[in-house]
CSV table of C-alpha atoms and ligand atoms in Angstrom, one decimal:
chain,number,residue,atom,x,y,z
W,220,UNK,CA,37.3,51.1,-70.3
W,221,UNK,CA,35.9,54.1,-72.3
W,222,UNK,CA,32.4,53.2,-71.0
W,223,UNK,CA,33.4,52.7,-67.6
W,224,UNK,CA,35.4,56.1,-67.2
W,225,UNK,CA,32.3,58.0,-68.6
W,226,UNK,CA,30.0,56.5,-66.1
W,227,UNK,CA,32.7,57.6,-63.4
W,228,UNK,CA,32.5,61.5,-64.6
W,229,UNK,CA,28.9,61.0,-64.9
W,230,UNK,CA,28.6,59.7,-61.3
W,231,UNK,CA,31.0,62.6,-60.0
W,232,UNK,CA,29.0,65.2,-62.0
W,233,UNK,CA,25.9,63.8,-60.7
W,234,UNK,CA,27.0,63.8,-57.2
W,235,UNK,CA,27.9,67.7,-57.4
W,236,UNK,CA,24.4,68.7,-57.1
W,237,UNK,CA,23.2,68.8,-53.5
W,238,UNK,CA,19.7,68.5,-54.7
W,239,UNK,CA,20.2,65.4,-57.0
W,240,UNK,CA,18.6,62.5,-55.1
W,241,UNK,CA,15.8,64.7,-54.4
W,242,UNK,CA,15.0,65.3,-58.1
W,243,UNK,CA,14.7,61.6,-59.1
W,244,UNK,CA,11.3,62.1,-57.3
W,245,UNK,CA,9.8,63.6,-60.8
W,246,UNK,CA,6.8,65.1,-59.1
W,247,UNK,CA,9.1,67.4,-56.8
W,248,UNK,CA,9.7,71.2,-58.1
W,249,UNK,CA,12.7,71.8,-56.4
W,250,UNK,CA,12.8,75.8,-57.5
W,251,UNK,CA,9.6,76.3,-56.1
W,252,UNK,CA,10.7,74.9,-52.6
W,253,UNK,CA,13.5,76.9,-53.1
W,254,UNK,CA,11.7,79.7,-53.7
W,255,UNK,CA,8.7,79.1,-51.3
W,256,UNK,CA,8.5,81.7,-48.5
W,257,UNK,CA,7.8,80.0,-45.6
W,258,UNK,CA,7.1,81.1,-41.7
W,259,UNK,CA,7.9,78.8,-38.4
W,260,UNK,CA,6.0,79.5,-35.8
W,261,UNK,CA,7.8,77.6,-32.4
W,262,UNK,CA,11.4,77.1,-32.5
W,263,UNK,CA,11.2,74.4,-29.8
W,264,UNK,CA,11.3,70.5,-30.2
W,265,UNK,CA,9.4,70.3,-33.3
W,266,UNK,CA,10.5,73.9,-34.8
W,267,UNK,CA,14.3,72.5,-34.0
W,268,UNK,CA,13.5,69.5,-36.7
W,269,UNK,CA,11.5,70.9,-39.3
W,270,UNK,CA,14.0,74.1,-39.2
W,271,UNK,CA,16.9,70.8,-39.8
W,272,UNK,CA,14.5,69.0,-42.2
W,273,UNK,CA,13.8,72.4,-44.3
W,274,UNK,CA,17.2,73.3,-44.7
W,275,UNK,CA,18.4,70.0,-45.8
W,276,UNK,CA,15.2,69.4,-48.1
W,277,UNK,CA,15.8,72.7,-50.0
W,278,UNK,CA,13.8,75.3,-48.6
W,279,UNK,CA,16.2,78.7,-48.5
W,280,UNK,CA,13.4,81.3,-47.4
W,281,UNK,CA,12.6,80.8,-43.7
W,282,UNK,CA,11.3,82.9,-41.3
W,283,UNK,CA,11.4,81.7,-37.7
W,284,UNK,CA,9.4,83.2,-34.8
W,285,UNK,CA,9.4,82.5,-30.4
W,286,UNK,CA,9.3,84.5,-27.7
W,287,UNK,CA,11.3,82.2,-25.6
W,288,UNK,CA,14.9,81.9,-24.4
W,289,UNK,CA,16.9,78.3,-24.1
W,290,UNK,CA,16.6,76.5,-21.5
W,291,UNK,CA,18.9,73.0,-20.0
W,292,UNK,CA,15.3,71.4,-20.4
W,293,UNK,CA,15.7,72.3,-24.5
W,294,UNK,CA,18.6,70.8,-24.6
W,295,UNK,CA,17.5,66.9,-25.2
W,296,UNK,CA,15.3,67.6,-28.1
W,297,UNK,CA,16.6,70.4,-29.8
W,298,UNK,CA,19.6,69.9,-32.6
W,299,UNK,CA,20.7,73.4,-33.0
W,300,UNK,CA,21.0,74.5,-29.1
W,301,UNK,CA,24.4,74.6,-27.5
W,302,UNK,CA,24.8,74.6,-23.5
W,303,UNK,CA,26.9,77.9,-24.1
W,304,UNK,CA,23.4,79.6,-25.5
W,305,UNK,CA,21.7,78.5,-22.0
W,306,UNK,CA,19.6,82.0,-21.0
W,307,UNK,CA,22.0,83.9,-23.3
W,308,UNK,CA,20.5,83.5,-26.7
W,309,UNK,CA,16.5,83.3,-28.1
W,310,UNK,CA,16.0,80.2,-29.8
W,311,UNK,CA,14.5,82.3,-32.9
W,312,UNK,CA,17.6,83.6,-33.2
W,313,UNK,CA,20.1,80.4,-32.6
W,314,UNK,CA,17.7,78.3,-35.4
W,315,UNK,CA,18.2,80.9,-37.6
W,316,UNK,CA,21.7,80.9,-36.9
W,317,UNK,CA,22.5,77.4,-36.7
W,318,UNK,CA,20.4,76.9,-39.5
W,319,UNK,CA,21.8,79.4,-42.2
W,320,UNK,CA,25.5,76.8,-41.3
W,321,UNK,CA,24.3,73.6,-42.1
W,322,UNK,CA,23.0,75.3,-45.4
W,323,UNK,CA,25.0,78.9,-45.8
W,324,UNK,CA,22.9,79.7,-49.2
W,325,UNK,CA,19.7,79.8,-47.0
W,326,UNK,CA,17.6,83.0,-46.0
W,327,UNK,CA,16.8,82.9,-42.2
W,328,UNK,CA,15.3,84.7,-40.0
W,329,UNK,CA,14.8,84.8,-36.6
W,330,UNK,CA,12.1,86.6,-34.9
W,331,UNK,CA,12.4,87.0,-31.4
W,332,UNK,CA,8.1,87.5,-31.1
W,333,UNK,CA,5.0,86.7,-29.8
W,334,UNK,CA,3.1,84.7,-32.7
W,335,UNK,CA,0.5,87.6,-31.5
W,336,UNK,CA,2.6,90.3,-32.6
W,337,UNK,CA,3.5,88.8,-35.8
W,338,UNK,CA,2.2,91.6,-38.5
W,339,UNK,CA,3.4,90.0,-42.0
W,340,UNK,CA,1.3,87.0,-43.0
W,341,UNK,CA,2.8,87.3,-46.4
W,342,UNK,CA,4.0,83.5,-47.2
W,343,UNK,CA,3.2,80.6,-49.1
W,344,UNK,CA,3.5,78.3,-46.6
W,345,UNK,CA,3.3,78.5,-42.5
W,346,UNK,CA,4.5,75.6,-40.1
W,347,UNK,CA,3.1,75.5,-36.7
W,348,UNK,CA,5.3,74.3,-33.9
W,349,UNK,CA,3.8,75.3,-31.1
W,350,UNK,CA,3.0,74.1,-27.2
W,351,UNK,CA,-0.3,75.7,-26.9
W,352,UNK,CA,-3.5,76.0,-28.4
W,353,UNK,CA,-4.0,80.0,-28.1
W,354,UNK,CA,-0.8,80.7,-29.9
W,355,UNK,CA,-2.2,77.4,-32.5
W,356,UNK,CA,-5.8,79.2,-33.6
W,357,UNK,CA,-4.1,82.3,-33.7
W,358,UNK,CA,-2.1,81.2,-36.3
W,359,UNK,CA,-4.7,79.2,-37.8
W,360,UNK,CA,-6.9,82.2,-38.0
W,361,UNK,CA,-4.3,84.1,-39.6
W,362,UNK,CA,-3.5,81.7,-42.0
W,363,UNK,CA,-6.8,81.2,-42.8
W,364,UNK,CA,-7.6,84.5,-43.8
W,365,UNK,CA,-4.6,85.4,-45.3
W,366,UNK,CA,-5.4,82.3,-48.0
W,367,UNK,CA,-2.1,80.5,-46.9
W,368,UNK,CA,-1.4,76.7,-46.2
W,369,UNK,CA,-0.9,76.1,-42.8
W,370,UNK,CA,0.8,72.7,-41.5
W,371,UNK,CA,-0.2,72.2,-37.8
W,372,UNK,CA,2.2,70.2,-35.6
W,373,UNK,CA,1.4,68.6,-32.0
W,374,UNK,CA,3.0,66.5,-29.5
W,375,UNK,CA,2.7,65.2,-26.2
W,376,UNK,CA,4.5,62.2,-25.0
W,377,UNK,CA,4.6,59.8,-27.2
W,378,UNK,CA,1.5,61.0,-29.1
W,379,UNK,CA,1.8,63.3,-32.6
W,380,UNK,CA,-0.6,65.0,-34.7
W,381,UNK,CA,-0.5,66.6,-38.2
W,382,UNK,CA,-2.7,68.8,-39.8
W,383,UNK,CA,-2.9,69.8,-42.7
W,384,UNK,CA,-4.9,73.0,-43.6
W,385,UNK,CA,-5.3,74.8,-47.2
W,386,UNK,CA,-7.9,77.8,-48.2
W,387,UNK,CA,-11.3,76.3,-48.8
W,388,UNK,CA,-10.8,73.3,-46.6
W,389,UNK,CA,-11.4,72.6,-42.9
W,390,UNK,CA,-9.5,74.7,-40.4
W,391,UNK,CA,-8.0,74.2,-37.1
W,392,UNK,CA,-11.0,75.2,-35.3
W,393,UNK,CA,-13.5,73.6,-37.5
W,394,UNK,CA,-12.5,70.5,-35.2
W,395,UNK,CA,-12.4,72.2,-31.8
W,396,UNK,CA,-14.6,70.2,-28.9
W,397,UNK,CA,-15.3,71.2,-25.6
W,398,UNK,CA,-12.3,70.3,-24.0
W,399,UNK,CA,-10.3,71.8,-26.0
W,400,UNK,CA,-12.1,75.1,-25.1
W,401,UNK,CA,-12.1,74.7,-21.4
W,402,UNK,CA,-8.5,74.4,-22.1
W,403,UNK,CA,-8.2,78.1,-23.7
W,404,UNK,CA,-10.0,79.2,-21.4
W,405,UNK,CA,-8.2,77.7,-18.0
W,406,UNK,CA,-5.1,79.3,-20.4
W,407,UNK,CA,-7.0,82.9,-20.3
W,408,UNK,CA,-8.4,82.4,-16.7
W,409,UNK,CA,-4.3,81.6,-15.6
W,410,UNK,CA,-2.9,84.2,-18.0
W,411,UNK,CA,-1.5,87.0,-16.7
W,412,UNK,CA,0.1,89.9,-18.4
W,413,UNK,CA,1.4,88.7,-21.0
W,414,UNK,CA,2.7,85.3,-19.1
W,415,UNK,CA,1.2,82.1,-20.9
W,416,UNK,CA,0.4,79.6,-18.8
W,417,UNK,CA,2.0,76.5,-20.6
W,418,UNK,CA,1.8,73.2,-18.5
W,419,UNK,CA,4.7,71.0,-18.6
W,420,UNK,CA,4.2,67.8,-20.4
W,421,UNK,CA,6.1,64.3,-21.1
W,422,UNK,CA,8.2,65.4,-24.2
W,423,UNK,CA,10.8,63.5,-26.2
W,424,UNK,CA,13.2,63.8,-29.3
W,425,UNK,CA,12.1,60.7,-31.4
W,426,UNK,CA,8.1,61.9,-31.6
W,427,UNK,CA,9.3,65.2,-32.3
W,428,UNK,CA,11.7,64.3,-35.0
W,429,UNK,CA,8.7,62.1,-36.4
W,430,UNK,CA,6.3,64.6,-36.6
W,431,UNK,CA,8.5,67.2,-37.5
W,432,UNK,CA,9.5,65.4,-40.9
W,433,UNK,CA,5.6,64.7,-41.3
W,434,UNK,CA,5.1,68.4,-41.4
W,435,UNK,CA,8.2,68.9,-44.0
W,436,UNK,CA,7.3,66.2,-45.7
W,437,UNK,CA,3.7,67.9,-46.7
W,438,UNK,CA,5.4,70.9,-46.9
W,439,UNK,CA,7.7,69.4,-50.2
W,440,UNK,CA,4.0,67.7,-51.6
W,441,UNK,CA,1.9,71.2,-51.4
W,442,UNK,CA,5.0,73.5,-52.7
W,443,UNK,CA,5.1,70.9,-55.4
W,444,UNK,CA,2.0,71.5,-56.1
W,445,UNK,CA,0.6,68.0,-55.3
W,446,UNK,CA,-2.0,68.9,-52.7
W,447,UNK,CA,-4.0,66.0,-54.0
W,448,UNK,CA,-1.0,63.8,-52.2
W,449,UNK,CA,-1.2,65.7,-49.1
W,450,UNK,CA,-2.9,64.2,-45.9
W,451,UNK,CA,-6.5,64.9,-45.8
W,452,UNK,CA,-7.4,66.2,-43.3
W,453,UNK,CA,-5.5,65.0,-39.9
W,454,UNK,CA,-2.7,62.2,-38.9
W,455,UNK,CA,-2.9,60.9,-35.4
W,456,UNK,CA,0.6,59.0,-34.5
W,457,UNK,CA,0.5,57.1,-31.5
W,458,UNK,CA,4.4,55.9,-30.6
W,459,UNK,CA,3.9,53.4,-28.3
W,460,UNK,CA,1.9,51.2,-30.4
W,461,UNK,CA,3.4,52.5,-33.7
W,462,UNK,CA,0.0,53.3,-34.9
W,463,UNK,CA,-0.9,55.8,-37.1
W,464,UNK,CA,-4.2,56.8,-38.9
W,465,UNK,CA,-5.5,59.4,-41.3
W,466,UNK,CA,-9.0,61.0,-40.3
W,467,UNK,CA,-10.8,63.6,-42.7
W,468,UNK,CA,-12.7,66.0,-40.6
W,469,UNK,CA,-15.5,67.9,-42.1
W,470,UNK,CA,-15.6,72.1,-42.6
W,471,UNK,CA,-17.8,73.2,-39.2
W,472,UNK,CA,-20.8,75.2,-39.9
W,473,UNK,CA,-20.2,77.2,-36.6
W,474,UNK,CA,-16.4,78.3,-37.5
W,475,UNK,CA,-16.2,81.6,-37.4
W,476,UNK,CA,-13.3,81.5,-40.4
W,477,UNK,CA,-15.1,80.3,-43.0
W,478,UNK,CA,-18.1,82.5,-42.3
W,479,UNK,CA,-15.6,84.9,-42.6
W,480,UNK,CA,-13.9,83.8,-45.6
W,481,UNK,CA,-17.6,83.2,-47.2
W,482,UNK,CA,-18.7,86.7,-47.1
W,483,UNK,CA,-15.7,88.5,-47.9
W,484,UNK,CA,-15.0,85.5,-51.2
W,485,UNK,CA,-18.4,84.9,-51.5
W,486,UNK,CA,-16.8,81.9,-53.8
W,487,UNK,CA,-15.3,79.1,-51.1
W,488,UNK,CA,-14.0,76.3,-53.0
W,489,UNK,CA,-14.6,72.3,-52.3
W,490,UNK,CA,-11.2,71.3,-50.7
W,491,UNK,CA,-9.2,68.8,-52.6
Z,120,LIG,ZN1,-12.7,76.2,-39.6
């Protein structure tokens, strides 16, 4: 009986700590995640799930940036939206929000922004959740050059992409083609003042939420300090078949961040 009741205040005691399951994986440093200071770019679909997947992971110091207000179109794929916050609220500002209750001991905030007016780059980790590839290798540049992993997110339909990006290693752009410049420029070309030209694609919940927890998944490996776990270089998820497939892309001679990075550094490191 004695045996028995001591494993019952051991299981209570156990079961106290929010965080328990989470340490049994011995290679995760849950202070560092909870000390990591990370930035969201996009507080859409994907942002709405890695916000949800950070929070409940550990992560307390998040800083969330959009420009945009919530829409009824939002509203299928996005967690922390309410119809009440329809074109009264930024979504920034409701993640944040809607965030800091599910965990009230987390740090968020929410930046009501441009990406492009961002000025602190000051984190150890940055999550992109964006629509668009202008606001993508802006962040990516940034990133880049500020010597801070950067976890690229992408959907459309049922299609998802992951990218993981650290200092040394291949960027964003280092696997740009041709059509994905045409499509920066038709963006440019259609851009007015300050009014992206974003074309509407098929979007839904369950690619979102997959790639989203890809993204925070990487996220716990590199702020535990296991980037040799981490995907190298990209994961291409196609939902309809249930494929998936890791490619390693090679760092582009004609990249214009790593020239940078080269001269400034002068001391580029092998990634991985
Ligand atoms: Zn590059």
């Amino acid at each position: 009986l004695d045996i028995i009741c001591d494993m019952m205040i051991h299981v209570g005691f156990e079961d106290d700590d929010r965080y328990d399951r989470m340490r049994r994986f011995e290679w995760m440093d849950i202070d560092r995640i909870q000390s990591a200071r990370c930035m969201v770019v996009g507080a859409g679909a994907l942002g709405n799930e890695v916000i949800k997947d950070m929070v409940l992971a550990g992560f307390k110091r998040i800083t969330v940036v959009d420009m945009d207000g919530i829409v009824p179109s939002n509203l299928s794929r996005c967690l922390f939206f309410r119809e009440t916050d329809v074109k009264v609220s930024g979504k920034a500002k409701i993640v944040a929000k809607r965030g800091m209750e599910l965990d009230p001991s987390c740090s968020i905030t929410g930046i009501h922004s441009n990406v492009e007016d961002v000025v602190d780059w000051d984190y150890d980790l940055i999550i992109g959740c964006v629509d668009n590839l202008k606001a993508r290798m802006h962040v990516n540049a940034h990133a880049y050059h500020h010597g801070v992993p950067f976890i690229d997110g992408a959907i459309d339909g049922f299609i998802g992409k992951v990218q993981v990006i650290v200092p040394g290693g291949p960027c964003l752009e280092c696997t740009l083609n041709r059509t994905h410049v045409e499509l920066m420029e038709m963006r440019f070309t259609c851009t007015g003042n300050g009014e992206a030209f974003v074309p509407k694609k098929a979007s839904d919940i369950t690619t979102a939420s997959i790639i989203a927890a890809i993204q925070v998944r990487e996220a716990l490996k590199l702020m535990s300090d296991k980037q040799e776990l981490c995907i190298r270089d990209i994961l291409y998820y196609d939902g309809m078949s249930g494929n998936m497939g890791i490619y390693t892309v090679p760092v582009s001679t004609s990249c214009p961040n790593h020239r940078c990075v080269d001269e400034s550094d002068n001391n580029s490191e092998e990634h991985g």
